[in-house]
């Protein structure tokens, strides 16, 4: 076989692409993953910095800050177990009495593990809202329970059956969260507390479907975790599975075109002109770029072109990375902070949709070295690494950008771009100081990433990492499935029906490999199947560096 012929070629090494690759490689397909960036992992990759003339070092997570449901039979551990990684990745649990700390003016709420404790604490905090809160939580829990029991697929002819089997799901799942809040007669403060973690899906209550909120809370209420060794370990182990099972992962390799012959995908061409052929091509790259730039409109049905154009992308995130010369490992609880200067969360999103940076702050603050105190790469002893995030508008004009970095624009030195970036960096630092007083004077490293930075590194439309917006009209069956209308072309990643985040992307990777192989791999793994040969795996152990292993 020519070294340029493969059974499957995957564009992009995000967790969706790598998980699909690991499942295909362990099922005997020669699999090649091609990644634009210099390290694999997409949004799950980390980067490192030295400060104080090399005296200390920090590792920063791009997009693995916390994941839910990582107990022994949790979803992510199950996906990992299926390719022989059961004992390779350990998940460290965050404080079960308050894995998220929600800070509002005059009100702090710590989100505990477990639906019952969550309910008790909410009622204790908002006794006047007790009736509405019980109704709200009953609806969420029944939507989840009914969703699990529904027989799929669902068509219009199934509605009478669903009305019997899943009345709450049918009534509420796809309606906006704000309508449920109204129905339960909840006041603004309790609404803000209930929706405070909506940044995890980047949609406000008026756009987020009830099923999404129920799914998010269920994910984290099963326990919130951080992978020991930092976010890069997930990608690094999946890379190892692929490489040790006859596959390859190549970084610094940008795909420019999906090769089409007789209306089917037959391989890819790189920006360098090199070609790789395969009967299966999986795109983990941005949805719109996949079809409009890699495939080309001429190969698509007009309805597909129209639908793709209509999809709205999720809001992007502005991130500040800080290194501190103080060790907060033993001093702070193992919690994330959601810090708000107003109870009007909806208003912050509406500012973004109107192309304005929100005037009120809504921040997510997370501390890598507190979540994993023993991995010295995350922060040297005596130091702390932390990330601060805020949801912002994607519009190029807000960032004073023309064509965007994916089109080759050089933007770093643009005065207006730099000035907004620096202004926001300072604003977010002031916000962190309010949430965790006293840290400002300890900053020894600071830098920021805008949606434009995100576009440069992952080539995503609008600098998002969550794919197409998770809204009532773009959820579940209204998102693309892994199988496309083009023979031989499949999708994995945040824009698919499996959704975004670490769990959505990884579960979607299994879903994509299942469609390629024509089997339900998730059901096989849940039944105890382990694919491939775990004895071949080499990653892990003393001295192993997940970052080096992902290059
Ligand atoms: C700031 C931030 C915080 C987050 N926090 C969390 C969190 O705490 N918990 C959580 O669950 N999720 C979080 N997420 C979301 C999560 O990280 C993403 O949804 C998920 O990792 C996306 O995976 P994906 O499979 O869609 O691929 P992506 O991560 O989008 O990766 C796609 C890859 O394709 C590559 N690519 C694109 N085009 C090409 C091309 N033409 N040729 C070659 N390669 C190409 C890109 O370089 C990229 O590496 C966060 C994201 C961000 C940005």
Tab-separated table of N, CA, C and O and ligand atoms in Angstrom, residues 11-17 34-37 41-44 62-67 220 253-255 284-286 294 317 319 389 454 457-459 465-466 493-494 500-503 505, ligand 1:
chain	number	residue	atom	x	y	z
A	11	UNK	N	-9.575	15.167	9.395
A	11	UNK	CA	-9.098	16.559	9.339
A	11	UNK	C	-9.346	17.182	10.707
A	11	UNK	O	-10.494	17.438	11.079
A	12	UNK	N	-8.276	17.419	11.463
A	12	UNK	CA	-8.416	18.046	12.775
A	12	UNK	C	-8.266	17.046	13.910
A	12	UNK	O	-8.806	15.938	13.854
A	13	UNK	N	-7.515	17.464	14.933
A	13	UNK	CA	-7.268	16.574	16.072
A	13	UNK	C	-7.941	17.087	17.333
A	13	UNK	O	-7.407	16.938	18.426
A	14	UNK	N	-9.110	17.738	17.201
A	14	UNK	CA	-9.911	18.025	18.394
A	14	UNK	C	-10.333	16.685	18.992
A	14	UNK	O	-10.113	15.615	18.391
A	15	UNK	N	-10.963	16.742	20.183
A	15	UNK	CA	-11.299	15.464	20.830
A	15	UNK	C	-12.305	14.659	20.012
A	15	UNK	O	-12.319	13.428	20.086
A	16	UNK	N	-13.124	15.333	19.195
A	16	UNK	CA	-14.038	14.599	18.310
A	16	UNK	C	-13.262	13.807	17.271
A	16	UNK	O	-13.521	12.616	17.040
A	17	UNK	N	-12.274	14.447	16.644
A	17	UNK	CA	-11.466	13.787	15.621
A	17	UNK	C	-10.612	12.680	16.211
A	17	UNK	O	-10.530	11.572	15.653
A	34	UNK	N	-4.770	14.630	10.569
A	34	UNK	CA	-3.976	15.781	10.119
A	34	UNK	C	-4.401	17.017	10.887
A	34	UNK	O	-5.583	17.381	10.891
A	35	UNK	N	-3.445	17.668	11.562
A	35	UNK	CA	-3.762	18.792	12.441
A	35	UNK	C	-2.998	20.050	12.029
A	35	UNK	O	-1.778	20.031	11.897
A	36	UNK	N	-3.722	21.136	11.919
A	36	UNK	CA	-3.185	22.445	11.540
A	36	UNK	C	-2.182	22.992	12.576
A	36	UNK	O	-1.140	23.543	12.224
A	37	UNK	N	-2.485	22.821	13.862
A	37	UNK	CA	-1.682	23.429	14.929
A	37	UNK	C	-0.424	22.580	15.201
A	37	UNK	O	-0.314	21.465	14.708
A	41	UNK	N	-5.010	18.152	19.778
A	41	UNK	CA	-5.993	18.338	20.852
A	41	UNK	C	-7.043	19.395	20.566
A	41	UNK	O	-8.055	19.469	21.246
A	42	UNK	N	-6.793	20.276	19.573
A	42	UNK	CA	-7.773	21.340	19.319
A	42	UNK	C	-7.969	22.154	20.581
A	42	UNK	O	-6.993	22.540	21.251
A	43	UNK	N	-9.211	22.407	20.946
A	43	UNK	CA	-9.496	23.198	22.144
A	43	UNK	C	-9.066	22.510	23.435
A	43	UNK	O	-9.101	23.129	24.496
A	44	UNK	N	-8.721	21.247	23.368
A	44	UNK	CA	-8.302	20.567	24.605
A	44	UNK	C	-6.794	20.677	24.817
A	44	UNK	O	-6.264	20.086	25.760
A	62	UNK	N	-6.542	25.507	27.417
A	62	UNK	CA	-7.388	26.265	26.495
A	62	UNK	C	-8.857	25.933	26.750
A	62	UNK	O	-9.671	26.819	26.949
A	63	UNK	N	-9.210	24.673	26.795
A	63	UNK	CA	-10.635	24.343	26.859
A	63	UNK	C	-11.000	23.083	27.629
A	63	UNK	O	-12.028	22.481	27.352
A	64	UNK	N	-10.158	22.663	28.594
A	64	UNK	CA	-10.580	21.568	29.497
A	64	UNK	C	-10.481	22.133	30.906
A	64	UNK	O	-9.433	22.044	31.544
A	65	UNK	N	-11.555	22.746	31.384
A	65	UNK	CA	-11.486	23.341	32.726
A	65	UNK	C	-12.182	22.482	33.750
A	65	UNK	O	-11.703	22.332	34.863
A	66	UNK	N	-13.296	21.926	33.388
A	66	UNK	CA	-13.898	20.886	34.221
A	66	UNK	C	-14.864	20.073	33.383
A	66	UNK	O	-15.441	20.580	32.427
A	67	UNK	N	-14.956	18.803	33.738
A	67	UNK	CA	-15.873	17.897	33.045
A	67	UNK	C	-16.696	17.167	34.105
A	67	UNK	O	-16.236	16.971	35.220
A	220	UNK	N	-22.807	17.885	35.449
A	220	UNK	CA	-21.953	18.325	36.554
A	220	UNK	C	-22.469	17.883	37.930
A	220	UNK	O	-21.672	17.691	38.849
A	253	UNK	N	0.008	20.510	9.943
A	253	UNK	CA	-0.402	20.006	8.629
A	253	UNK	C	-1.812	20.511	8.342
A	253	UNK	O	-2.769	20.056	8.973
A	254	UNK	N	-1.917	21.447	7.417
A	254	UNK	CA	-3.228	22.059	7.146
A	254	UNK	C	-3.838	21.479	5.879
A	254	UNK	O	-3.206	21.476	4.822
A	255	UNK	N	-5.062	20.982	6.012
A	255	UNK	CA	-5.781	20.470	4.841
A	255	UNK	C	-6.407	21.653	4.103
A	255	UNK	O	-7.058	22.505	4.716
A	284	UNK	N	-13.252	17.070	11.366
A	284	UNK	CA	-13.423	17.582	12.730
A	284	UNK	C	-13.193	19.102	12.716
A	284	UNK	O	-13.205	19.763	13.728
A	285	UNK	N	-13.006	19.625	11.509
A	285	UNK	CA	-12.775	21.062	11.346
A	285	UNK	C	-14.108	21.804	11.431
A	285	UNK	O	-15.180	21.190	11.428
A	286	UNK	N	-14.039	23.107	11.496
A	286	UNK	CA	-15.216	23.978	11.541
A	286	UNK	C	-16.240	23.575	10.462
A	286	UNK	O	-15.873	23.332	9.307
A	294	UNK	N	-13.403	23.553	2.110
A	294	UNK	CA	-12.696	22.297	1.816
A	294	UNK	C	-13.419	21.490	0.735
A	294	UNK	O	-12.784	20.837	-0.089
A	317	UNK	N	-15.209	33.297	23.232
A	317	UNK	CA	-14.798	33.620	24.603
A	317	UNK	C	-13.499	34.427	24.577
A	317	UNK	O	-12.587	34.104	23.813
A	319	UNK	N	-10.278	35.210	26.817
A	319	UNK	CA	-9.653	34.500	27.943
A	319	UNK	C	-8.404	35.232	28.418
A	319	UNK	O	-7.605	35.701	27.611
A	389	UNK	N	-12.459	33.812	31.982
A	389	UNK	CA	-13.139	33.867	30.688
A	389	UNK	C	-14.360	34.775	30.714
A	389	UNK	O	-15.029	34.863	31.739
A	454	UNK	N	-8.376	32.640	18.729
A	454	UNK	CA	-8.999	31.312	18.621
A	454	UNK	C	-9.143	30.911	17.148
A	454	UNK	O	-8.854	29.782	16.767
A	457	UNK	N	-5.776	29.785	15.703
A	457	UNK	CA	-5.256	28.472	16.090
A	457	UNK	C	-6.143	27.313	15.664
A	457	UNK	O	-5.651	26.216	15.408
A	458	UNK	N	-7.472	27.517	15.650
A	458	UNK	CA	-8.340	26.361	15.334
A	458	UNK	C	-9.117	26.544	14.034
A	458	UNK	O	-9.865	25.661	13.641
A	459	UNK	N	-8.979	27.710	13.392
A	459	UNK	CA	-9.663	28.000	12.121
A	459	UNK	C	-11.181	27.917	12.260
A	459	UNK	O	-11.882	27.496	11.342
A	465	UNK	N	-15.630	27.898	20.029
A	465	UNK	CA	-15.125	26.537	20.279
A	465	UNK	C	-16.290	25.590	20.511
A	465	UNK	O	-16.092	24.420	20.761
A	466	UNK	N	-17.499	26.126	20.482
A	466	UNK	CA	-18.689	25.308	20.772
A	466	UNK	C	-19.438	24.927	19.500
A	466	UNK	O	-20.543	24.399	19.568
A	493	UNK	N	-17.313	16.325	16.008
A	493	UNK	CA	-16.990	17.592	16.680
A	493	UNK	C	-18.218	18.339	17.159
A	493	UNK	O	-19.359	17.880	17.028
A	494	UNK	N	-17.957	19.530	17.694
A	494	UNK	CA	-18.946	20.279	18.461
A	494	UNK	C	-20.210	20.647	17.687
A	494	UNK	O	-21.262	20.833	18.295
A	500	UNK	N	-21.442	20.029	22.010
A	500	UNK	CA	-20.109	20.581	22.222
A	500	UNK	C	-19.514	20.067	23.530
A	500	UNK	O	-20.057	19.179	24.166
A	501	UNK	N	-18.427	20.720	23.914
A	501	UNK	CA	-17.779	20.389	25.184
A	501	UNK	C	-16.954	19.123	25.036
A	501	UNK	O	-16.960	18.464	23.991
A	502	UNK	N	-16.257	18.790	26.099
A	502	UNK	CA	-15.401	17.601	26.063
A	502	UNK	C	-16.273	16.359	25.916
A	502	UNK	O	-16.013	15.489	25.084
A	503	UNK	N	-17.353	16.323	26.693
A	503	UNK	CA	-18.190	15.113	26.647
A	503	UNK	C	-18.901	14.981	25.294
A	503	UNK	O	-18.943	13.904	24.711
A	505	UNK	N	-18.024	16.241	22.357
A	505	UNK	CA	-17.072	15.953	21.277
A	505	UNK	C	-16.603	14.500	21.331
A	505	UNK	O	-16.495	13.838	20.291
B	1	LIG	C1	-11.967	28.947	26.668
B	1	LIG	C2	-12.676	27.621	26.563
B	1	LIG	C3	-13.111	26.979	27.699
B	1	LIG	C4	-13.746	25.738	27.616
B	1	LIG	N1	-14.045	25.065	28.774
B	1	LIG	C5	-14.598	23.832	28.698
B	1	LIG	C6	-14.804	23.062	29.878
B	1	LIG	O1	-14.432	23.467	30.979
B	1	LIG	N2	-15.435	21.866	29.762
B	1	LIG	C7	-15.850	21.375	28.561
B	1	LIG	O2	-16.425	20.282	28.526
B	1	LIG	N3	-15.626	22.069	27.418
B	1	LIG	C8	-15.001	23.271	27.455
B	1	LIG	N4	-14.736	23.974	26.312
B	1	LIG	C9	-15.246	23.461	25.023
B	1	LIG	C10	-14.463	22.291	24.468
B	1	LIG	O3	-13.081	22.484	24.664
B	1	LIG	C11	-14.750	22.152	22.960
B	1	LIG	O4	-16.141	22.180	22.722
B	1	LIG	C12	-14.207	20.848	22.393
B	1	LIG	O5	-12.862	20.614	22.789
B	1	LIG	C13	-14.302	20.896	20.873
B	1	LIG	O6	-13.819	19.699	20.289
B	1	LIG	P1	-14.002	19.391	18.758
B	1	LIG	O7	-13.910	17.927	18.567
B	1	LIG	O8	-15.198	20.081	18.237
B	1	LIG	O9	-12.715	19.968	18.028
B	1	LIG	P2	-11.917	21.344	18.149
B	1	LIG	O10	-11.364	21.476	19.503
B	1	LIG	O11	-12.715	22.453	17.597
B	1	LIG	O12	-10.697	21.036	17.195
B	1	LIG	C14	-10.777	21.087	15.792
B	1	LIG	C15	-9.362	20.923	15.267
B	1	LIG	O13	-9.381	20.935	13.845
B	1	LIG	C16	-8.205	21.609	13.393
B	1	LIG	N5	-8.430	22.066	12.033
B	1	LIG	C17	-9.400	22.925	11.604
B	1	LIG	N6	-9.291	23.105	10.276
B	1	LIG	C18	-8.263	22.326	9.855
B	1	LIG	C19	-7.667	22.087	8.594
B	1	LIG	N7	-8.119	22.676	7.482
B	1	LIG	N8	-6.601	21.240	8.522
B	1	LIG	C20	-6.129	20.631	9.640
B	1	LIG	N9	-6.657	20.830	10.874
B	1	LIG	C21	-7.710	21.662	10.965
B	1	LIG	C22	-8.057	22.741	14.386
B	1	LIG	O14	-6.750	23.257	14.392
B	1	LIG	C23	-8.424	22.059	15.694
B	1	LIG	O15	-7.294	21.508	16.331
B	1	LIG	C24	-14.025	25.172	26.356
B	1	LIG	C25	-13.563	25.818	25.199
B	1	LIG	C26	-12.866	27.012	25.303
B	1	LIG	C27	-12.301	27.664	24.066
